[in-house]
PDB file of C-alpha atoms and ligand atoms in Angstrom:
ATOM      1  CA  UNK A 286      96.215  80.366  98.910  1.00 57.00           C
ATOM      2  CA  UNK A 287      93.887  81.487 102.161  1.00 73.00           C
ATOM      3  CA  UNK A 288      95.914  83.973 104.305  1.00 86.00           C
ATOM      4  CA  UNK A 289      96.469  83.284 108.165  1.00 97.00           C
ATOM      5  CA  UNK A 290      95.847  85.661 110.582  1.00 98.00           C
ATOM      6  CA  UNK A 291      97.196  85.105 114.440  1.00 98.00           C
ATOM      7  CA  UNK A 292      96.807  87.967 117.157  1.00 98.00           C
ATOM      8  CA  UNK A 293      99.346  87.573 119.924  1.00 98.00           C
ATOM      9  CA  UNK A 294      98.653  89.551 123.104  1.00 98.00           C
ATOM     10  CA  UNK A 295     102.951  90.962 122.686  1.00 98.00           C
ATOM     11  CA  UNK A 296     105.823  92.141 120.209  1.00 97.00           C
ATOM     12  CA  UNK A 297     107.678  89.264 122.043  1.00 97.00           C
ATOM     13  CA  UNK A 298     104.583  86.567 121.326  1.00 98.00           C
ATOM     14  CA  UNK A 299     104.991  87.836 117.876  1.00 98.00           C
ATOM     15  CA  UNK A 300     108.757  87.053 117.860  1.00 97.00           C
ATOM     16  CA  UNK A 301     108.430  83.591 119.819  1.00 97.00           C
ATOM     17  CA  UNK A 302     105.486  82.651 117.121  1.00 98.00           C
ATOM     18  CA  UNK A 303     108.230  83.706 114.361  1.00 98.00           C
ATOM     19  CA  UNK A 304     111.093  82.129 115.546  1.00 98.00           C
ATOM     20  CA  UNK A 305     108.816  78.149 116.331  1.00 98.00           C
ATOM     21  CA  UNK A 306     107.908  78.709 112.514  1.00 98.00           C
ATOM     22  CA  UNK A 307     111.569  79.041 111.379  1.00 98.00           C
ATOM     23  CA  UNK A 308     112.368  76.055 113.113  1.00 98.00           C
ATOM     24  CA  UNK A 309     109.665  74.173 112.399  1.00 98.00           C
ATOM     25  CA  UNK A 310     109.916  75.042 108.621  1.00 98.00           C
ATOM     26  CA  UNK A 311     113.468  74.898 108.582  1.00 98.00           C
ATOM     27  CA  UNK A 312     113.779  71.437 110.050  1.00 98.00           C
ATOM     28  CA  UNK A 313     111.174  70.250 107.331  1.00 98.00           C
ATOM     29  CA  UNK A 314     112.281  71.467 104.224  1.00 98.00           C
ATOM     30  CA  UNK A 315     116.166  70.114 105.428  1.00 98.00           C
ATOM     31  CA  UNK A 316     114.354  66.494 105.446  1.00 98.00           C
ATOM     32  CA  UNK A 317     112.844  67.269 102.699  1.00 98.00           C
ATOM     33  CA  UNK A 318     115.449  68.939 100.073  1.00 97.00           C
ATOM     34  CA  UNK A 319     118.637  68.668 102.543  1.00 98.00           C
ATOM     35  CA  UNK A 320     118.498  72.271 103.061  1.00 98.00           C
ATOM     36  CA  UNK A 321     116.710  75.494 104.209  1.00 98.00           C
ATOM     37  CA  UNK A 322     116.393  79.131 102.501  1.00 98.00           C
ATOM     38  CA  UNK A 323     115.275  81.340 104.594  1.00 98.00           C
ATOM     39  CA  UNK A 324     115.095  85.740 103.243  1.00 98.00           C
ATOM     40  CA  UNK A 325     115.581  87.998 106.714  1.00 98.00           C
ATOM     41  CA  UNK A 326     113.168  91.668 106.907  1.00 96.00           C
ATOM     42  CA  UNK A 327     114.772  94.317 108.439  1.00 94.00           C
ATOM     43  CA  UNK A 328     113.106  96.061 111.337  1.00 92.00           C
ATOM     44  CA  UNK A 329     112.687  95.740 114.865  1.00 92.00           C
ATOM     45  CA  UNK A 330     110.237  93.327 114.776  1.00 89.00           C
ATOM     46  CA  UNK A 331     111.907  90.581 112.973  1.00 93.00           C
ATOM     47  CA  UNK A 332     115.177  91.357 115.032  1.00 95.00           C
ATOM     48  CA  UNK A 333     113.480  90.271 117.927  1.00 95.00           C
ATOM     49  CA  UNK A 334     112.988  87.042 116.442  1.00 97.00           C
ATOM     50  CA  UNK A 335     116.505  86.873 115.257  1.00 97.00           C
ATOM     51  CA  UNK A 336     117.607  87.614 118.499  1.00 97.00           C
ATOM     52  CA  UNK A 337     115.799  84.619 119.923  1.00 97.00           C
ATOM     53  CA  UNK A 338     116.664  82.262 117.705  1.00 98.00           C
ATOM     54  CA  UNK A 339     120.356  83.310 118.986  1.00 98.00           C
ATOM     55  CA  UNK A 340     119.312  81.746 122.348  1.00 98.00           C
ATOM     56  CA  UNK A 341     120.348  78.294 123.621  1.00 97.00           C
ATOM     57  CA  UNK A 342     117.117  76.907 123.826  1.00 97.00           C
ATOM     58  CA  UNK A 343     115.911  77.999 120.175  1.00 97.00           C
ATOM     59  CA  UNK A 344     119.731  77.307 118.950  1.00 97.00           C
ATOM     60  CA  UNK A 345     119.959  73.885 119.420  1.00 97.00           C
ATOM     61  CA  UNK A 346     117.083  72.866 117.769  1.00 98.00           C
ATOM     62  CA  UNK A 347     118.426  73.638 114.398  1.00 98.00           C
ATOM     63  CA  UNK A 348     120.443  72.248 112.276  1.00 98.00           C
ATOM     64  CA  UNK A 349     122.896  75.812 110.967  1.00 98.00           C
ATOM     65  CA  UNK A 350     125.082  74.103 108.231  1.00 97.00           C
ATOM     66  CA  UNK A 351     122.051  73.454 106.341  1.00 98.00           C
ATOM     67  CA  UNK A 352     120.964  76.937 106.287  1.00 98.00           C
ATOM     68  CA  UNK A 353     121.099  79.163 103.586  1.00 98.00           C
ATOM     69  CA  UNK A 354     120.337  83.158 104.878  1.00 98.00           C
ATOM     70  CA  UNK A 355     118.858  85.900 102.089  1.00 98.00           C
ATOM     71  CA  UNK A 356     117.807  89.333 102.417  1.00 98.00           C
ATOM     72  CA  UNK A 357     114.260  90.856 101.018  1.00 98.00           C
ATOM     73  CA  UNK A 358     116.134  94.121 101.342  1.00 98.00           C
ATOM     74  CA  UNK A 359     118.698  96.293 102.271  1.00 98.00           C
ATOM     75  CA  UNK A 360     119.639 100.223 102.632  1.00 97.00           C
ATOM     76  CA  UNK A 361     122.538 101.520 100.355  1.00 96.00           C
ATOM     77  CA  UNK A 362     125.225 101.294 103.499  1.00 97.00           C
ATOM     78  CA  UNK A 363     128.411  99.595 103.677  1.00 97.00           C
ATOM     79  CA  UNK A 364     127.108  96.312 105.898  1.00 98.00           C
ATOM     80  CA  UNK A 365     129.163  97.729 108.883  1.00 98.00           C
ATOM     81  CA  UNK A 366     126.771 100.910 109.160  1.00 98.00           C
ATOM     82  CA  UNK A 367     124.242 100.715 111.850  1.00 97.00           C
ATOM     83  CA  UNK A 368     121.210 100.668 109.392  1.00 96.00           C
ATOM     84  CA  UNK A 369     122.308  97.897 107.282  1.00 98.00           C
ATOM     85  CA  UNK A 370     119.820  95.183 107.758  1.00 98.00           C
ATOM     86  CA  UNK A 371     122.249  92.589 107.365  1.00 98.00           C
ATOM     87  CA  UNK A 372     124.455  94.301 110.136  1.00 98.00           C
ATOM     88  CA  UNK A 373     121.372  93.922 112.272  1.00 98.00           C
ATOM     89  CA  UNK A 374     120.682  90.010 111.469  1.00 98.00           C
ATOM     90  CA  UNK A 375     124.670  89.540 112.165  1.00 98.00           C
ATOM     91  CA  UNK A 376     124.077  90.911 115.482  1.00 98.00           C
ATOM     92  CA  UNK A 377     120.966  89.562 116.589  1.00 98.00           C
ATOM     93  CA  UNK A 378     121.825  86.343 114.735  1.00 98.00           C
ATOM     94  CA  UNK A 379     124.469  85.263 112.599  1.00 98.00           C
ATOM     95  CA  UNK A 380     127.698  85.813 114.694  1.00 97.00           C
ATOM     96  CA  UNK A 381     126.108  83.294 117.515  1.00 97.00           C
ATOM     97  CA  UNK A 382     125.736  80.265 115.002  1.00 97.00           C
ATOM     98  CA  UNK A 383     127.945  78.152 113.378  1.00 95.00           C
ATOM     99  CA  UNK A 384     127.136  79.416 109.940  1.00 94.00           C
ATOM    100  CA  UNK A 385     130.248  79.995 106.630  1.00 95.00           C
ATOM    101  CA  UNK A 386     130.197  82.725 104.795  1.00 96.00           C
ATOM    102  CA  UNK A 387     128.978  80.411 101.757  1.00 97.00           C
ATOM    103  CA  UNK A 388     125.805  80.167 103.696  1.00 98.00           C
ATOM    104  CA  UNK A 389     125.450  84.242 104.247  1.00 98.00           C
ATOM    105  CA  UNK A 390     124.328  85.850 100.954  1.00 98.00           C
ATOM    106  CA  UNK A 391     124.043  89.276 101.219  1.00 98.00           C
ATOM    107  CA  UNK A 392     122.757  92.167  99.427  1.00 98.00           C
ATOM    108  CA  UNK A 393     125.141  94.393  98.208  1.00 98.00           C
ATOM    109  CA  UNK A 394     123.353  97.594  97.930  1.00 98.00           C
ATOM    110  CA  UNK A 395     126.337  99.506  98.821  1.00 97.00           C
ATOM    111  CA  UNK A 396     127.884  99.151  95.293  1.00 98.00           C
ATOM    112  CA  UNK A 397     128.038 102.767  93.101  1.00 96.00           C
ATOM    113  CA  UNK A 398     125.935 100.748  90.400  1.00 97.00           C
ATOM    114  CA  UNK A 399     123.159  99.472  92.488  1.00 97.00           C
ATOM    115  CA  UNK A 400     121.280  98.239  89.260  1.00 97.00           C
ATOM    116  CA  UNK A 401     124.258  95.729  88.149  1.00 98.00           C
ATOM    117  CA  UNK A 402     124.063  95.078  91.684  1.00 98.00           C
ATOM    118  CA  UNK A 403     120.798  94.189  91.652  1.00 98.00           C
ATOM    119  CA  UNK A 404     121.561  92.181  88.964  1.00 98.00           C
ATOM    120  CA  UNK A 405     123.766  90.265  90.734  1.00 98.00           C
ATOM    121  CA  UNK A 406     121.688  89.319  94.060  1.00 98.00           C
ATOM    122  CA  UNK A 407     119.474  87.722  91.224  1.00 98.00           C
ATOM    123  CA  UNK A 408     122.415  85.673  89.532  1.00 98.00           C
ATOM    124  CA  UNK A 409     122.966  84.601  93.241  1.00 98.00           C
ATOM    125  CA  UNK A 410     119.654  84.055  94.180  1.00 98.00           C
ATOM    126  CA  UNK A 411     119.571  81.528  90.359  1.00 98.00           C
ATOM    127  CA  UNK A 412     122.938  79.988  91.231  1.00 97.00           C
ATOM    128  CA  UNK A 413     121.534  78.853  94.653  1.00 98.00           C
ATOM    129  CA  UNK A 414     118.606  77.554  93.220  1.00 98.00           C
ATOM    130  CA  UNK A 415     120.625  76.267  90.202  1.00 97.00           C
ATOM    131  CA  UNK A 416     117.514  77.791  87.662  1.00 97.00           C
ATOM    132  CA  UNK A 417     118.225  80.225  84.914  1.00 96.00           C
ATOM    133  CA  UNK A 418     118.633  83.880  85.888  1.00 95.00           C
ATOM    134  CA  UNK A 419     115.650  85.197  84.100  1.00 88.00           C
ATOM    135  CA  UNK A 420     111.988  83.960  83.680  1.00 83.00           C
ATOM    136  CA  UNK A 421     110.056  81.520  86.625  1.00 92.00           C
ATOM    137  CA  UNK A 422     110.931  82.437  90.168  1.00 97.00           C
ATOM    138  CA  UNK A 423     112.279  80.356  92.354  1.00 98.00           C
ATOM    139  CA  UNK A 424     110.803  79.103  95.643  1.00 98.00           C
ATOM    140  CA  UNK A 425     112.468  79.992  99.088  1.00 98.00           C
ATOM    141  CA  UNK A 426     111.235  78.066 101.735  1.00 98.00           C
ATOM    142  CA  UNK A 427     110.515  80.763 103.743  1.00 98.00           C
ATOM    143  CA  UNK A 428     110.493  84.959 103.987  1.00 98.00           C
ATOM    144  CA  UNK A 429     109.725  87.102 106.991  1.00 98.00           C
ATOM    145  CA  UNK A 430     108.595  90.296 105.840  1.00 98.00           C
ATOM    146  CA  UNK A 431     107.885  93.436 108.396  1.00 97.00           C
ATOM    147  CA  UNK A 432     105.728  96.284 107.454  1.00 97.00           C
ATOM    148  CA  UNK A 433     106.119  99.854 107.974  1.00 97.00           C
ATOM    149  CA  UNK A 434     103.649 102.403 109.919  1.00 97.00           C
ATOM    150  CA  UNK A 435     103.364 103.198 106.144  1.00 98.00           C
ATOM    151  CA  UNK A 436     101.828  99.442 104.835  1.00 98.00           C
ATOM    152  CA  UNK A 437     105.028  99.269 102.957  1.00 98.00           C
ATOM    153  CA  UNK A 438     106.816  95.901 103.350  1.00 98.00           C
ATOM    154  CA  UNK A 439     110.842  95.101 102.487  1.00 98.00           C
ATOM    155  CA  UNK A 440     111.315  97.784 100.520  1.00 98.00           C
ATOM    156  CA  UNK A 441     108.290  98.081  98.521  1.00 98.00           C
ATOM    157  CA  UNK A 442     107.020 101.372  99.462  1.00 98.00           C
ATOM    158  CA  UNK A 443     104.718 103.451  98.548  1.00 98.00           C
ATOM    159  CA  UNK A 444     104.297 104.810  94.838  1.00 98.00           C
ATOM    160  CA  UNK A 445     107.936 103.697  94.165  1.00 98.00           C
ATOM    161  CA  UNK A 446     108.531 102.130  90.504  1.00 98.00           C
ATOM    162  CA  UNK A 447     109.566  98.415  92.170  1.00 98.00           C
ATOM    163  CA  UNK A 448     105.467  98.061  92.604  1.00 98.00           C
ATOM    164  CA  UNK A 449     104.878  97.453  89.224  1.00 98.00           C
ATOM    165  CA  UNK A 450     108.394  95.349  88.531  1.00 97.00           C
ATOM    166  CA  UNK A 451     106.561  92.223  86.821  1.00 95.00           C
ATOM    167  CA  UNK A 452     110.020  90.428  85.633  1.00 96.00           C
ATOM    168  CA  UNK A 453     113.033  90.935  87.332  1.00 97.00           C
ATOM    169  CA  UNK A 454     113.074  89.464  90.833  1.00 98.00           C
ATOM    170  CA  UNK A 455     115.646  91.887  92.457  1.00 98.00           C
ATOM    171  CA  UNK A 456     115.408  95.468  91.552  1.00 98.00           C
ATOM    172  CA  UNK A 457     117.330  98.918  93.279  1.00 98.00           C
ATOM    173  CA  UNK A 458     114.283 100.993  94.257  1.00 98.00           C
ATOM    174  CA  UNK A 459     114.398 104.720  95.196  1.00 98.00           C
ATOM    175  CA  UNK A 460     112.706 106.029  97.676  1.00 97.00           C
ATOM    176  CA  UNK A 461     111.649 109.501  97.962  1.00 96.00           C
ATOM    177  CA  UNK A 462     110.322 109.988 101.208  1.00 94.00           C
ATOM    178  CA  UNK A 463     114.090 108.992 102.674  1.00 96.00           C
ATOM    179  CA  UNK A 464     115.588 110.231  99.055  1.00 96.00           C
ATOM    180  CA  UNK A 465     117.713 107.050  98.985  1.00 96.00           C
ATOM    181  CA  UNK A 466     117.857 103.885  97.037  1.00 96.00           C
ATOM    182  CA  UNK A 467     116.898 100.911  98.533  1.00 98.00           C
ATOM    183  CA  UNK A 468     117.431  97.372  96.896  1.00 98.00           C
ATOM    184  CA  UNK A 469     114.322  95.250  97.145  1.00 98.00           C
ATOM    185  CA  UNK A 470     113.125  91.628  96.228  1.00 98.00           C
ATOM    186  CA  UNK A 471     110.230  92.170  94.151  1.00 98.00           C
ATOM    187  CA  UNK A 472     106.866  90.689  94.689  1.00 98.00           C
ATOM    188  CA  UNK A 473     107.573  87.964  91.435  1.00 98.00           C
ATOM    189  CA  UNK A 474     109.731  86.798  93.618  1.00 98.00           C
ATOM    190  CA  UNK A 475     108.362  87.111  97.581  1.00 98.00           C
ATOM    191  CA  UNK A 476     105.088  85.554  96.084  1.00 98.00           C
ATOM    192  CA  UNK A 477     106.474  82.387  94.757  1.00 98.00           C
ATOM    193  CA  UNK A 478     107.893  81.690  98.424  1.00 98.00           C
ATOM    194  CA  UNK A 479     106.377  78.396  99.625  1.00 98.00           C
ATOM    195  CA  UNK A 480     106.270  80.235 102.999  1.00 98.00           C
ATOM    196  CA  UNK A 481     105.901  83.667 103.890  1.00 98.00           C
ATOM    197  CA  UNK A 482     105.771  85.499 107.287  1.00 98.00           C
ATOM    198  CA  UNK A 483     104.810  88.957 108.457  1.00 98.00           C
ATOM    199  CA  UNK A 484     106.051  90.091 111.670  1.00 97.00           C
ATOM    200  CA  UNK A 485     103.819  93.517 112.805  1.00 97.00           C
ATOM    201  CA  UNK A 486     103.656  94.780 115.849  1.00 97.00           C
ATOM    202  CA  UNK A 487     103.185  97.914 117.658  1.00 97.00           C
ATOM    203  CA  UNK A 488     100.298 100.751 117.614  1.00 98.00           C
ATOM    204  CA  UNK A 489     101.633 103.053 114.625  1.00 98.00           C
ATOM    205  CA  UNK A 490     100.462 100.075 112.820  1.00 98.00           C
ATOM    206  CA  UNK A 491      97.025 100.115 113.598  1.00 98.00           C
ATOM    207  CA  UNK A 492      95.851 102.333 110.194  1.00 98.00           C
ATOM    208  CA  UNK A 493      98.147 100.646 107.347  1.00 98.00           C
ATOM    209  CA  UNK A 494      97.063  96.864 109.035  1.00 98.00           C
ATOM    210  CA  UNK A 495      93.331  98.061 108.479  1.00 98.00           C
ATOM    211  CA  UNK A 496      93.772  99.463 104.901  1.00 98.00           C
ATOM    212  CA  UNK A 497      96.074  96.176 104.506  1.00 98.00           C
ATOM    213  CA  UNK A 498      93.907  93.412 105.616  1.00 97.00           C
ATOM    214  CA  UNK A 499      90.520  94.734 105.495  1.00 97.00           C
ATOM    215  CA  UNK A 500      90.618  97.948 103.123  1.00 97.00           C
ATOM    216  CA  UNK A 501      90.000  98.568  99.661  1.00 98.00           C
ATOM    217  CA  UNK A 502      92.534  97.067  97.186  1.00 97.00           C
ATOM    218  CA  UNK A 503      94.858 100.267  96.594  1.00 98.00           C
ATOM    219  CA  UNK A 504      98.289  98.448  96.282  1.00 97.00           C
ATOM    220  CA  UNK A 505      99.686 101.657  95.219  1.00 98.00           C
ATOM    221  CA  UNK A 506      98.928 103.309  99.092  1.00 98.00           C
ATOM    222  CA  UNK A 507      99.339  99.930 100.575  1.00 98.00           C
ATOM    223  CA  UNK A 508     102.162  97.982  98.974  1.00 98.00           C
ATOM    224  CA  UNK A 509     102.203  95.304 101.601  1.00 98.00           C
ATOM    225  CA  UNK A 510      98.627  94.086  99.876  1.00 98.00           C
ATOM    226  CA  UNK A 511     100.347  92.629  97.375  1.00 98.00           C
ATOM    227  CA  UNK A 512     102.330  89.928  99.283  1.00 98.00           C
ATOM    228  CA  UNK A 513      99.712  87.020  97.995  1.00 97.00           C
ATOM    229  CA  UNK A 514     102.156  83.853  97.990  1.00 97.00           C
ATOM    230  CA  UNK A 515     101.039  81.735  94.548  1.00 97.00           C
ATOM    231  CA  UNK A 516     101.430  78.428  95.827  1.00 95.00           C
ATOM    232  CA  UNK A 517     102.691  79.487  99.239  1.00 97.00           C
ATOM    233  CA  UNK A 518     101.409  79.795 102.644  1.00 97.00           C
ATOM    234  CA  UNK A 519     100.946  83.207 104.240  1.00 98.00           C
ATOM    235  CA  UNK A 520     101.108  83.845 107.926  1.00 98.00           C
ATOM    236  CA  UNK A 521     100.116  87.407 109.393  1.00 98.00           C
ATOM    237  CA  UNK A 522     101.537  87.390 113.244  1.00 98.00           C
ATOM    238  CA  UNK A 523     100.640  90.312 115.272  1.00 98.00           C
ATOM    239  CA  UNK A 524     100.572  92.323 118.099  1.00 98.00           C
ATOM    240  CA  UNK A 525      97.707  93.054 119.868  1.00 98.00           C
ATOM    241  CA  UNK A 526      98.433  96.863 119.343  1.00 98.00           C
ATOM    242  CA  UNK A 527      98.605  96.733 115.710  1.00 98.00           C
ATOM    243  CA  UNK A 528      95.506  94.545 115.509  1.00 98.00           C
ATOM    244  CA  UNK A 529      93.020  97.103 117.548  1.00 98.00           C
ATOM    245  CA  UNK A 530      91.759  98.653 114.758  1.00 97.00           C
ATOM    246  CA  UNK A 531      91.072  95.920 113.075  1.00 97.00           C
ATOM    247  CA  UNK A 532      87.383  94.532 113.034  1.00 91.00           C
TER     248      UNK A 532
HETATM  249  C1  6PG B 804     113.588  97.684 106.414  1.00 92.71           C
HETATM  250  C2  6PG B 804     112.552  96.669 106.221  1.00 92.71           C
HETATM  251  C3  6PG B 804     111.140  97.089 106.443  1.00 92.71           C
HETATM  252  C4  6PG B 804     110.702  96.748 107.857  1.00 92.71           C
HETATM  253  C5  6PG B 804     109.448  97.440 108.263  1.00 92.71           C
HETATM  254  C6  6PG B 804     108.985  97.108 109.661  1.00 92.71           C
HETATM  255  O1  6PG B 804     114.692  97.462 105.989  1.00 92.71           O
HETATM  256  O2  6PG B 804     113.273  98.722 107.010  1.00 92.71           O
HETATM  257  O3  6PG B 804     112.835  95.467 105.752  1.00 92.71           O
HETATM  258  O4  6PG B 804     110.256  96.607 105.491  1.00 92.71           O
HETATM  259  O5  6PG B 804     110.573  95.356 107.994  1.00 92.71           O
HETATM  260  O6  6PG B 804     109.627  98.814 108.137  1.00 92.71           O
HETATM  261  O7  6PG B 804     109.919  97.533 110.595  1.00 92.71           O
HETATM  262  P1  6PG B 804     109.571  97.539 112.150  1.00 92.71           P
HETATM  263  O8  6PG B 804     109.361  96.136 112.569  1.00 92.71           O
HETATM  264  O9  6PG B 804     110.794  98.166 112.771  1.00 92.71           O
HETATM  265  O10 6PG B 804     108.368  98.388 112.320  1.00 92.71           O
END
């Protein structure tokens, strides 16, 4: 599928773009199917949009008890802790809508056994989707993803073993440069999405966004050059500081 580029002259542009696509999308696929899946990025970007979308005027034009929230990753923190990314989308979003927990599914990378863990956030994922846990993918109807100053994108980063995952959709993934484990959708998974998202902004971005859009394949350096939806749409929004460098 061709790739979209938009440059917005702001961070907030990028967030306003963002949060008209989730409503747009969201209102279409709940015609469609009855209901909207929608995986949440951490970072500040995408909070932004969250935050928005927690505003009157976005609020009312969407329909909450048809929405179903996921996570393309999440730190190993209880989700109280201020870097849990679902702490961040419950502030910015979740506590201002009318949404049951049935609808929040969370990651629980908090758990001493982050693999079975793992495991788990895929049984979830296949339960919602009502598709066997193993094997095809399914499709959310849309994922934001962020990328860091690094080009690494939910938690994909660089040189980590979750790059070359080709079967499970879910996966804990450690991460040496913060000597942590992360747990990360994989990109089986991100790229069967029927719509996905990036949200960049700001100038540290300016070198990865080069090497990303316009640089050599080297997916290892780069991980955020392998988000290539199958089927899907894809939907670069950014800053006009992170696009400079880009020709
Ligand atoms: C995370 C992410 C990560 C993030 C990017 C961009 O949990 O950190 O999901 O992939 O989206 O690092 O973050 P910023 O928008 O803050 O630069």
């Amino acid at each position: 599928m061709p790739r979209e580029i938009q440059i917005l002259d702001s961070a907030h542009s990028v967030a306003e773009a963002g949060a008209l696509h989730f409503i747009r999308i969201c209102n279409a696929s709940i015609k469609a199917n009855g209901k909207f899946s929608v995986v949440l990025s951490g970072g500040s970007t995408p909070k932004g949009m969250l935050s928005l979308l927690a505003t009157d005027e976005y609020k009312k034009q969407v329909p909450w008890d048809k929405c179903h929230f996921f996570w393309g990753d999440e730190r190993s923190v209880p989700p109280t802790h201020a870097d849990s990314n679902f702490k961040m989308a419950t502030d910015a979003l979740l506590s201002h809508i009318p949404a049951v927990p049935s609808q929040i599914h969370r990651m629980e990378a908090e758990k001493a056994d982050i693999n079975q863990a793992a495991q788990d956030y895929q049984n979830k994922i296949a339960a919602f989707f009502n598709t066997p846990s193993s094997g095809h993918p399914p499709q959310f109807d849309l994922l934001y993803l962020g990328m860091g100053p690094d080009g690494h994108t939910a938690s994909l980063f660089p040189g980590t073993t979750a790059l070359t995952e080709k079967n499970k959709w879910v996966v804990p993934n450690f991460v040496p440069k913060f000597n942590t484990n992360r747990m990360t959708l994989t990109y089986e998974i991100i790229n069967h999405a029927k719509n996905v998202i990036f949200l960049v902004a700001g100038k540290d971005k300016v070198a990865a966004l080069k090497e990303v859009l316009q640089g050599k394949p080297a997916l290892e350096t780069y991980p955020s050059q392998g988000i290539n939806p199958i089927h899907g749409s894809l939907l670069w929004l950014l800053d006009a500081d992170a696009s400079s460098g880009l020709s």
